[in-house]
Short mmCIF file of C-alpha atoms in Angstrom, two decimals:
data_model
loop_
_atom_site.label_atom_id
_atom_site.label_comp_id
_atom_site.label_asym_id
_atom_site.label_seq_id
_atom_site.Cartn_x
_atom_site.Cartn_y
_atom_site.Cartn_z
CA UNK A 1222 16.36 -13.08 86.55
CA UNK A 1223 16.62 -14.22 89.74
CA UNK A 1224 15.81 -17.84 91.32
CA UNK A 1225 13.50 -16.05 94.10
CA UNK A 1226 9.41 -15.87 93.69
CA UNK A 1227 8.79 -14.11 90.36
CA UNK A 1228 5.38 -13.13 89.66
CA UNK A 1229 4.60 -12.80 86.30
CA UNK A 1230 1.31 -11.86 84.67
CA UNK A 1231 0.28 -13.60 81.65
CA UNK A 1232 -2.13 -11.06 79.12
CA UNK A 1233 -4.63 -13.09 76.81
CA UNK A 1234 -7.44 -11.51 74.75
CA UNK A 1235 -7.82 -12.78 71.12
CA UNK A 1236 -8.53 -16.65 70.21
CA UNK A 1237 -4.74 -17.26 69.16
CA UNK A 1238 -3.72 -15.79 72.66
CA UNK A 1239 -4.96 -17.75 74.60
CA UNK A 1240 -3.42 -21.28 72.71
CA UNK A 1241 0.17 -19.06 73.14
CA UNK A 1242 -0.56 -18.23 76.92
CA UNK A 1243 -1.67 -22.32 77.95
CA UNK A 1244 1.37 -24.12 77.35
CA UNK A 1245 3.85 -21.27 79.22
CA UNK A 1246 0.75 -21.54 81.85
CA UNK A 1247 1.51 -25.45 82.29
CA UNK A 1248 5.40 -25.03 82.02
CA UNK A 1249 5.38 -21.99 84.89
CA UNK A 1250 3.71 -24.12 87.18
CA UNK A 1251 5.99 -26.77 87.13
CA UNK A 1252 8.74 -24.54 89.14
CA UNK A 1253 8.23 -23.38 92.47
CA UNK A 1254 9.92 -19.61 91.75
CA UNK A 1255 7.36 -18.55 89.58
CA UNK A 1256 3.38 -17.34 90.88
CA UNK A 1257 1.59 -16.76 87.16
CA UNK A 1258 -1.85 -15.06 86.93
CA UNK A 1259 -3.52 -14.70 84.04
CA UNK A 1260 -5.54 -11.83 82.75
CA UNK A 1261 -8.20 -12.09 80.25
CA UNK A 1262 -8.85 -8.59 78.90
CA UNK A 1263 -11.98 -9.50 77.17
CA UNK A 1264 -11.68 -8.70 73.38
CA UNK A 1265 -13.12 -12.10 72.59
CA UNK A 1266 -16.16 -12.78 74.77
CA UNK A 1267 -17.83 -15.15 72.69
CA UNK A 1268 -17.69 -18.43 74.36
CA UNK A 1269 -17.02 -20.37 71.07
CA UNK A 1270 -14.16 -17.50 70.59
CA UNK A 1271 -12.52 -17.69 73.73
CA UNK A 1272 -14.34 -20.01 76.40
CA UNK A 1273 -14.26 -23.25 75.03
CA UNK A 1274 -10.28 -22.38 74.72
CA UNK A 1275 -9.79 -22.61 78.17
CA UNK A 1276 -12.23 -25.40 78.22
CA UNK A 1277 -10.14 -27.66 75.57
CA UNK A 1278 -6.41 -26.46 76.43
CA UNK A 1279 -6.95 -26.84 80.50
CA UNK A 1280 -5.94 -22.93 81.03
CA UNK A 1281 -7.43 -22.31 84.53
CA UNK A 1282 -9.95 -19.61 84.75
CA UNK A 1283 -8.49 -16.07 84.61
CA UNK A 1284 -7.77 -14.27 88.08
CA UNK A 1285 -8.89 -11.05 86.38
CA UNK A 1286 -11.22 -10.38 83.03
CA UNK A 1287 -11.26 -6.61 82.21
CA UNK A 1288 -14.44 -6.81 79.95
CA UNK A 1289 -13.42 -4.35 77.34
CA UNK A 1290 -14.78 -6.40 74.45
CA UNK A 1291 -15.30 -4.72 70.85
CA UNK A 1292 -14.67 -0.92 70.43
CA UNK A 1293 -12.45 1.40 68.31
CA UNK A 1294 -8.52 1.37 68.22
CA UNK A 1295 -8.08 4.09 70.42
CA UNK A 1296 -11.36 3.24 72.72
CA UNK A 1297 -10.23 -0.69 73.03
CA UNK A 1298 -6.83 0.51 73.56
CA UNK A 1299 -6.99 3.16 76.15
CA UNK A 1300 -9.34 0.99 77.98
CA UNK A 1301 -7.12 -1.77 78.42
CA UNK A 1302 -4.60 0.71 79.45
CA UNK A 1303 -6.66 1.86 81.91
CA UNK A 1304 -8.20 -1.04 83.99
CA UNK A 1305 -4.76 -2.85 83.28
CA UNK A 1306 -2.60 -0.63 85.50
CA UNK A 1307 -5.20 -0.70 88.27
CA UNK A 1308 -4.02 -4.22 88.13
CA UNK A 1309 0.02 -3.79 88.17
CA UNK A 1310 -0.20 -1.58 91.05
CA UNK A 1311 -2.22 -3.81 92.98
CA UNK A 1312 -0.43 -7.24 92.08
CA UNK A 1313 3.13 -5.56 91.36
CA UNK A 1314 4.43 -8.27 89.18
CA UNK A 1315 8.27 -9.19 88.38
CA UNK A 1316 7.00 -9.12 84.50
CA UNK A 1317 4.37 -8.99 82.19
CA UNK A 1318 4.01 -11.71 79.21
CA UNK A 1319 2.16 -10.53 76.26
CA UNK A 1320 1.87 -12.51 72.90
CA UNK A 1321 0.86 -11.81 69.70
CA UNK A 1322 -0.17 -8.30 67.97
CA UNK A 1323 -3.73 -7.35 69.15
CA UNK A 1324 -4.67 -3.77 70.63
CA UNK A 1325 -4.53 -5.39 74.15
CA UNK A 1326 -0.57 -6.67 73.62
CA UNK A 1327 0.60 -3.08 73.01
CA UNK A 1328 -1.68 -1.37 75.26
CA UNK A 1329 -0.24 -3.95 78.63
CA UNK A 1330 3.01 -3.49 77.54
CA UNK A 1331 2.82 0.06 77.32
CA UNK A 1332 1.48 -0.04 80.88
CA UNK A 1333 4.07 -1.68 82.67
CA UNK A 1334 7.19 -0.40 80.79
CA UNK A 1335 5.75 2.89 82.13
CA UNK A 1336 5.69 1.31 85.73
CA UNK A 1337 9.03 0.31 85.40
CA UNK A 1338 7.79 -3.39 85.16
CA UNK A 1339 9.80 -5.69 82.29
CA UNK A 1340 8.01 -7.10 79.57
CA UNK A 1341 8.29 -9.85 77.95
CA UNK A 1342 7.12 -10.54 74.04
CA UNK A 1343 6.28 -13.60 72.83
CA UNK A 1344 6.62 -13.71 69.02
CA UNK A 1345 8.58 -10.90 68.79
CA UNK A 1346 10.57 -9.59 65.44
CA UNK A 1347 6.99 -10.58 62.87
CA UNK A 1348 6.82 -7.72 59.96
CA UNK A 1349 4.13 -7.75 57.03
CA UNK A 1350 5.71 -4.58 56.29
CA UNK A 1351 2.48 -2.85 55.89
CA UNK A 1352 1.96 -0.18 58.29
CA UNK A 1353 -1.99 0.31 57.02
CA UNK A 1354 -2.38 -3.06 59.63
CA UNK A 1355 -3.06 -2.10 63.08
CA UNK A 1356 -1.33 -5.34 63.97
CA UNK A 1357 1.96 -4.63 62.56
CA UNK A 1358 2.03 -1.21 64.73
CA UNK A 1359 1.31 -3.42 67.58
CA UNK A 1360 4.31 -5.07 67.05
CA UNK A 1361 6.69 -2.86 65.89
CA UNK A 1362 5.60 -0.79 69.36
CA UNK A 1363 5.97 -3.83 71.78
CA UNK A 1364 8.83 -4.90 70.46
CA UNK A 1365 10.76 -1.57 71.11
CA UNK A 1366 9.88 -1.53 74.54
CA UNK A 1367 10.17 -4.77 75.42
CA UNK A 1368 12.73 -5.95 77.62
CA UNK A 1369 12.62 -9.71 76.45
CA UNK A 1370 11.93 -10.67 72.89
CA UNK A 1371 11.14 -14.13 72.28
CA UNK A 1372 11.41 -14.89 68.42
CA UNK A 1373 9.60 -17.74 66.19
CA UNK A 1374 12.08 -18.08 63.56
CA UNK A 1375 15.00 -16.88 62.14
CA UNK A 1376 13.50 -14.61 59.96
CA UNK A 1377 11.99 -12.60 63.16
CA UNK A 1378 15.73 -12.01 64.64
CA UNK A 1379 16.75 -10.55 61.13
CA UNK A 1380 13.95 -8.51 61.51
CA UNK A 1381 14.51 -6.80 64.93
CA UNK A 1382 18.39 -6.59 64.07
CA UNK A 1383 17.50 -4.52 61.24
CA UNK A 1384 15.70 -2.26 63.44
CA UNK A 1385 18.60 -2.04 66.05
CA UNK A 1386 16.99 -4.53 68.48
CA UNK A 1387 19.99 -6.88 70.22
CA UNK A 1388 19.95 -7.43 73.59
CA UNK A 1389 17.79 -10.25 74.96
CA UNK A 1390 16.52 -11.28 71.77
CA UNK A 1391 15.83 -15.47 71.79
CA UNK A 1392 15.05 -17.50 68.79
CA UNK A 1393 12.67 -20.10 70.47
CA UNK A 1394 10.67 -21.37 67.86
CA UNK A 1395 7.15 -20.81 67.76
CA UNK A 1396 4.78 -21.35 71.02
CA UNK A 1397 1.79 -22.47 68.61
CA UNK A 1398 3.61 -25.42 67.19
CA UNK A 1399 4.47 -26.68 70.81
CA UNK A 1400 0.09 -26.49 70.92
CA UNK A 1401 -0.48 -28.37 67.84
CA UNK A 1402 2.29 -31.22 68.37
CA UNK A 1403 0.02 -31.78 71.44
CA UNK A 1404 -2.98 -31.38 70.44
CA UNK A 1405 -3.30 -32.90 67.18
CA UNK A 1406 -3.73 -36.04 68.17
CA UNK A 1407 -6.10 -35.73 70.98
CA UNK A 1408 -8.16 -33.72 68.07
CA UNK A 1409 -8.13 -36.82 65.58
CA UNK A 1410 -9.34 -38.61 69.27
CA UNK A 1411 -12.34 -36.63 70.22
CA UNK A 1412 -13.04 -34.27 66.82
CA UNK A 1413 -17.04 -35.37 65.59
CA UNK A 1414 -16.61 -32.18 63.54
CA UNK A 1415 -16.72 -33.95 59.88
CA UNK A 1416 -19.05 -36.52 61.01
CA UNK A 1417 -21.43 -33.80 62.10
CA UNK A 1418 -20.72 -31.65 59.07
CA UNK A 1419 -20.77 -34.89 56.41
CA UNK A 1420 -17.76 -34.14 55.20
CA UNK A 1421 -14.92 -36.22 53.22
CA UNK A 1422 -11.07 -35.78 54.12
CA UNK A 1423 -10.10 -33.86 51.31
CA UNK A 1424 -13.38 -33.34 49.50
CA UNK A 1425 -14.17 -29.58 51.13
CA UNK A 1426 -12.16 -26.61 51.54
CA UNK A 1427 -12.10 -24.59 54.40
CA UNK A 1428 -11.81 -20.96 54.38
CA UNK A 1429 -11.73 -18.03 56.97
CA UNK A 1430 -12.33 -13.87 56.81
CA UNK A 1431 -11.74 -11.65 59.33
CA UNK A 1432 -9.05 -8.96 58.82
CA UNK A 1433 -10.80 -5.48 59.19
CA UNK A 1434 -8.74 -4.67 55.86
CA UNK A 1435 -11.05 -6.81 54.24
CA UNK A 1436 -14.60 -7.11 56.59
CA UNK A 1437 -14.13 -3.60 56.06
CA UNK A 1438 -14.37 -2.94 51.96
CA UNK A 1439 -17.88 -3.67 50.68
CA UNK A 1440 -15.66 -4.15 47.12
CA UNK A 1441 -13.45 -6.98 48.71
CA UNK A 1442 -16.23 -8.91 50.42
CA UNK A 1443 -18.42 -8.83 47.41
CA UNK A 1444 -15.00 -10.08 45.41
CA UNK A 1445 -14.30 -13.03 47.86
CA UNK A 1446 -17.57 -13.80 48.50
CA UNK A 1447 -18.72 -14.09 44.96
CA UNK A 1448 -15.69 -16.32 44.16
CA UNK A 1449 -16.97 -18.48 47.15
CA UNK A 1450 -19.82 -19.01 46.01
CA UNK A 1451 -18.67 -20.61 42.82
CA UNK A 1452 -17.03 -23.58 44.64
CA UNK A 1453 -18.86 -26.75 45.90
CA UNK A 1454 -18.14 -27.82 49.77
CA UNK A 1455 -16.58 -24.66 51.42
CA UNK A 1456 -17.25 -24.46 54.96
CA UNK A 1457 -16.38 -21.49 56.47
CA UNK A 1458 -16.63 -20.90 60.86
CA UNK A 1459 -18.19 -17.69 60.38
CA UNK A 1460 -16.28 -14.59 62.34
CA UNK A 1461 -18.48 -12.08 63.82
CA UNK A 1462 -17.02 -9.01 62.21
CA UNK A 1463 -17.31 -11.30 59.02
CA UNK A 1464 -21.25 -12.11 59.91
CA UNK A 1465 -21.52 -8.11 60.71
CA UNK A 1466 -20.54 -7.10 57.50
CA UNK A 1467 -21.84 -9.84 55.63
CA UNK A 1468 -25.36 -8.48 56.79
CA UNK A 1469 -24.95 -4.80 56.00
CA UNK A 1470 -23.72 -5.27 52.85
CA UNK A 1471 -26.86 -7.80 51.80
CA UNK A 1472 -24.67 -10.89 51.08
CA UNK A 1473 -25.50 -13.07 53.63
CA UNK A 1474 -28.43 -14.63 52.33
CA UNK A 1475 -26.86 -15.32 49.40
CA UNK A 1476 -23.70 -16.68 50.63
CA UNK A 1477 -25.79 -18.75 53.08
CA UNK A 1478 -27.15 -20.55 50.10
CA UNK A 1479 -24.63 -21.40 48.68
CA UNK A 1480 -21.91 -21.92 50.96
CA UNK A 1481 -21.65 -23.88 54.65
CA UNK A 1482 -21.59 -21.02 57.00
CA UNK A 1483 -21.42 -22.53 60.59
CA UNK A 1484 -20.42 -20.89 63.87
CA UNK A 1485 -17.29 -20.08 65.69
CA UNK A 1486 -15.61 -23.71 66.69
CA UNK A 1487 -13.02 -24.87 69.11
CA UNK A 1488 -9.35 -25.52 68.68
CA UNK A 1489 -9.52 -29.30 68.35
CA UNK A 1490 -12.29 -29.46 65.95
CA UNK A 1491 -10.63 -26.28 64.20
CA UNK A 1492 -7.47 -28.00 63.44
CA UNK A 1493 -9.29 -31.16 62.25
CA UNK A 1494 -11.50 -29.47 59.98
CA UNK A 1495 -7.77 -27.98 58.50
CA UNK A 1496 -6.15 -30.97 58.50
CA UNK A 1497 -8.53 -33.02 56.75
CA UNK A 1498 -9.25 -29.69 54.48
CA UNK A 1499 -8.61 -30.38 50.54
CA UNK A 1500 -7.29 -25.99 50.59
CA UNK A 1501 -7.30 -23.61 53.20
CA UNK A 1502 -7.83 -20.10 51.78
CA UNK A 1503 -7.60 -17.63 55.04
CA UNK A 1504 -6.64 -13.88 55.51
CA UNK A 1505 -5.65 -14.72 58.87
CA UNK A 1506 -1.72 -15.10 59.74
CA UNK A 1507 -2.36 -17.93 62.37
CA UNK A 1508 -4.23 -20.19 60.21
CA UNK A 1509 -1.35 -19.48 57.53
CA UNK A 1510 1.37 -21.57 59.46
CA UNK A 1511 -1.24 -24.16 61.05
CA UNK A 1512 -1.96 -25.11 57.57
CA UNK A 1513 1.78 -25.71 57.04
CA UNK A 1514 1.62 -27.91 59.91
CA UNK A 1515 -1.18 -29.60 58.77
CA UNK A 1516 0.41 -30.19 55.32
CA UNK A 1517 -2.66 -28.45 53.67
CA UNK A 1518 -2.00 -25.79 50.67
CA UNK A 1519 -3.35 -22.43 51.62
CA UNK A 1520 -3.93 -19.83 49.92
CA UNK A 1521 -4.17 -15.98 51.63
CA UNK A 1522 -6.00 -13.87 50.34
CA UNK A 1523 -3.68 -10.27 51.27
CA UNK A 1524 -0.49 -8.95 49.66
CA UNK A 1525 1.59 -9.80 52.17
CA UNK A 1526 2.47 -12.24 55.15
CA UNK A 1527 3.88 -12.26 58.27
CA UNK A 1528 4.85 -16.01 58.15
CA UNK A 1529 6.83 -15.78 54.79
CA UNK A 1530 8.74 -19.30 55.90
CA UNK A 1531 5.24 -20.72 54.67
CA UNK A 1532 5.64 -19.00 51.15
CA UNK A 1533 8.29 -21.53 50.19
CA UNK A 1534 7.89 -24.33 47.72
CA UNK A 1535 4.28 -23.14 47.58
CA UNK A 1536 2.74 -24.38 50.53
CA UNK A 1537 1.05 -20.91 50.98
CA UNK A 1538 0.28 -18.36 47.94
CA UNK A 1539 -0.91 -14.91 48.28
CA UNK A 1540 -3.56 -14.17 46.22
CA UNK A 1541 -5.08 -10.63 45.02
CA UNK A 1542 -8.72 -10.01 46.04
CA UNK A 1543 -10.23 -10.43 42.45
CA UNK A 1544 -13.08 -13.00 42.20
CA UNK A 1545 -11.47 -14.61 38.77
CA UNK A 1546 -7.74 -14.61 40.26
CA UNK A 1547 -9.16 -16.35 43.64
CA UNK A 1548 -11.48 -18.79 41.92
CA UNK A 1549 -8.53 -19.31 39.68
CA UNK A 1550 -6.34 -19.73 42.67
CA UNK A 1551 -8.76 -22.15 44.07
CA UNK A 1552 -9.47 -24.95 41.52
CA UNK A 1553 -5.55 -24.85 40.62
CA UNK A 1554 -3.32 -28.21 41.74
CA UNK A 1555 -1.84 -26.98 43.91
CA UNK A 1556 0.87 -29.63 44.94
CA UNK A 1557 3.64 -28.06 47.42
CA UNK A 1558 6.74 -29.81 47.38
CA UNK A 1559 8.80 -31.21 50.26
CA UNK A 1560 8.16 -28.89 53.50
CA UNK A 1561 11.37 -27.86 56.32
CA UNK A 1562 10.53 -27.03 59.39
CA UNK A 1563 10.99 -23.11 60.12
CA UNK A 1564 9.74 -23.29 63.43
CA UNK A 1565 11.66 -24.92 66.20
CA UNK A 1566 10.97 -28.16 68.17
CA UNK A 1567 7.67 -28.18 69.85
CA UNK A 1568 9.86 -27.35 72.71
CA UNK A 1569 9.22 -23.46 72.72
CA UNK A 1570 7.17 -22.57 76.54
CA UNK A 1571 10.46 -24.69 78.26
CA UNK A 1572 13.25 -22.80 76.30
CA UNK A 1573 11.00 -19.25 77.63
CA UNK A 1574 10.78 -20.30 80.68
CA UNK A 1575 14.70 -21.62 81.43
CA UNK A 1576 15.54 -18.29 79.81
CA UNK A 1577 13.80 -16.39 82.79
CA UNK A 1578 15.15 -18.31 85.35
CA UNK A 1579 18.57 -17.35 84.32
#
């Protein structure tokens, strides 16, 4: 691209986006050729899911929040669509960033390849391989129209090479390590989160649910919640879509007894809680690789991963949804051995932006 004034807008809308949008935020405003805005479109719009993000990681308040919140596929998605071009044509931007694999990354990418505008995705070339995941159509469609693909890992390239994907495809290394190098410590600073919780370092686990694949099955709930309730000192940052189901399928008294069900938290006190965490056990792909950065065994309750780097010498096992296998799973020593590091230098938001200035 060229060295003149490149206006580039910056789409966030689930908690992980936002973490991957605030360091490229801080590194574009360091050079004078580049006028970022960022767009919130609104799919988290509970402050403890997305406000106290912008709050903790210093991302300056969003020039534009499209307020499509919760919805169906197609409702969320042609939404977005919809108040997000009203945007392009009136800001007419040099490029448009996405991250991630939410509805909103596909649907803004969508829009501006169709206005002619390039795209840009960060954490490009990810495959589960299981098309039944609305995320992995998400990426397989943003990657194929994007005109920039900015990879994680090694793995990722293979990935889009297989699928005939070349030109301007970047092995960075993953934005959400360059977050957690620089946040970690500012979490072990100011986290009260196991003081208020009277917790131990390694004397709870921590566990998360919110993949509609599971939410969604009354069968797998009851499975993984009945397991859960058979361990002492989970804790467990409730999702909504979790709390939804958890109440229409009657379980949420009973997990409520028997398990620490608290709400939505922060980043900081997030990755505290994970470090300090005895296990992890998590259907979510983010929390996957933070545990590896963390150094805490996780296990994942799906068949498959889109972080497979964390699958070696056991530092992340996936586990079939069967109350005996996960309690199993669980209360096993698990002791991973020595970790490498599959995901670049912390330096990721500088190598994206040099690439663009180029």
């Amino acid at each position: 691209m060229t060295k003149q004034k490149i206006k580039i807008i910056c789409v966030a809308a689930a908690r992980p986006n936002f973490m991957k949008i605030a360091p490229l935020m801080e590194e574009f405003k360091k050079h004078k050729q580049f006028n970022p805005i960022l767009i919130h479109t609104g799919q988290h719009y509970d402050y403890n899911m997305s406000g106290s993000f912008f709050k903790e990681l210093k991302i300056s308040k969003p020039k534009y929040n499209l307020g499509i919140k919760a919805g169906l596929h197609g409702e969320q998605t042609g939404k977005t669509m919809i108040e997000f071009e009203k945007i392009c044509l009136k800001e007419k931007p040099n490029l448009v960033i996405v991250v991630g694999d939410v509805n909103a990354t596909v649907a803004c990418a969508l829009v501006a390849t169709k206005l002619q505008i390039k795209v840009a995705h960060v954490e490009a070339g990810l495959r589960s391989f299981d098309k039944n995941m609305p995320e992995e159509i998400n990426r397989i469609l943003t990657d194929h129209i994007s005109d920039y693909l900015f990879c994680p890992t090694k793995t990722a390239v293979i990935h889009l090479k297989k699928e005939g994907i070349f030109k301007n495809v970047y092995n960075v290394g993953d934005i959400m390590y360059d977050v957690f190098l620089k946040n970690i410590k500012m979490a072990e600073r100011k986290s009260k989160i196991l003081t208020i919780l009277s917790l131990q370092p390694k004397k709870y686990y921590l566990a998360t649910i919110h993949r509609a694949e599971n939410t969604n099955d009354r069968n797998k709930m009851k499975e993984i919640f009945n397991a859960f309730c058979e361990i002492k000192n989970i804790v467990l940052p409730c999702h909504p879509r979790a709390e939804k189901y958890l109440r229409e399928y009657k379980l949420l008294d009973k997990v409520n007894k028997k398990i620490n069900i608290i709400k939505p938290i922060g980043y900081l006190d997030m990755i505290w809680l994970l470090k300090n965490a005895k296990k992890v056990i998590t259907d979510s792909g983010g929390l996957q690789k933070e545990a590896y950065f963390t150094k805490t065994p996780c296990i994942t309750l799906r068949d498959q991963t889109e972080w497979p780097e964390t699958l070696n010498n056991e530092w992340n096992k996936l586990v079939k949804i069967e109350e005996k296998i996960i309690l199993k799973n669980i209360l096993s020593s698990q002791t991973p051995k020595i970790q490498k590091n599959y995901f670049g230098n912390g330096k990721t938001s500088k190598q994206i932006v040099k690439t663009l200035i180029l």
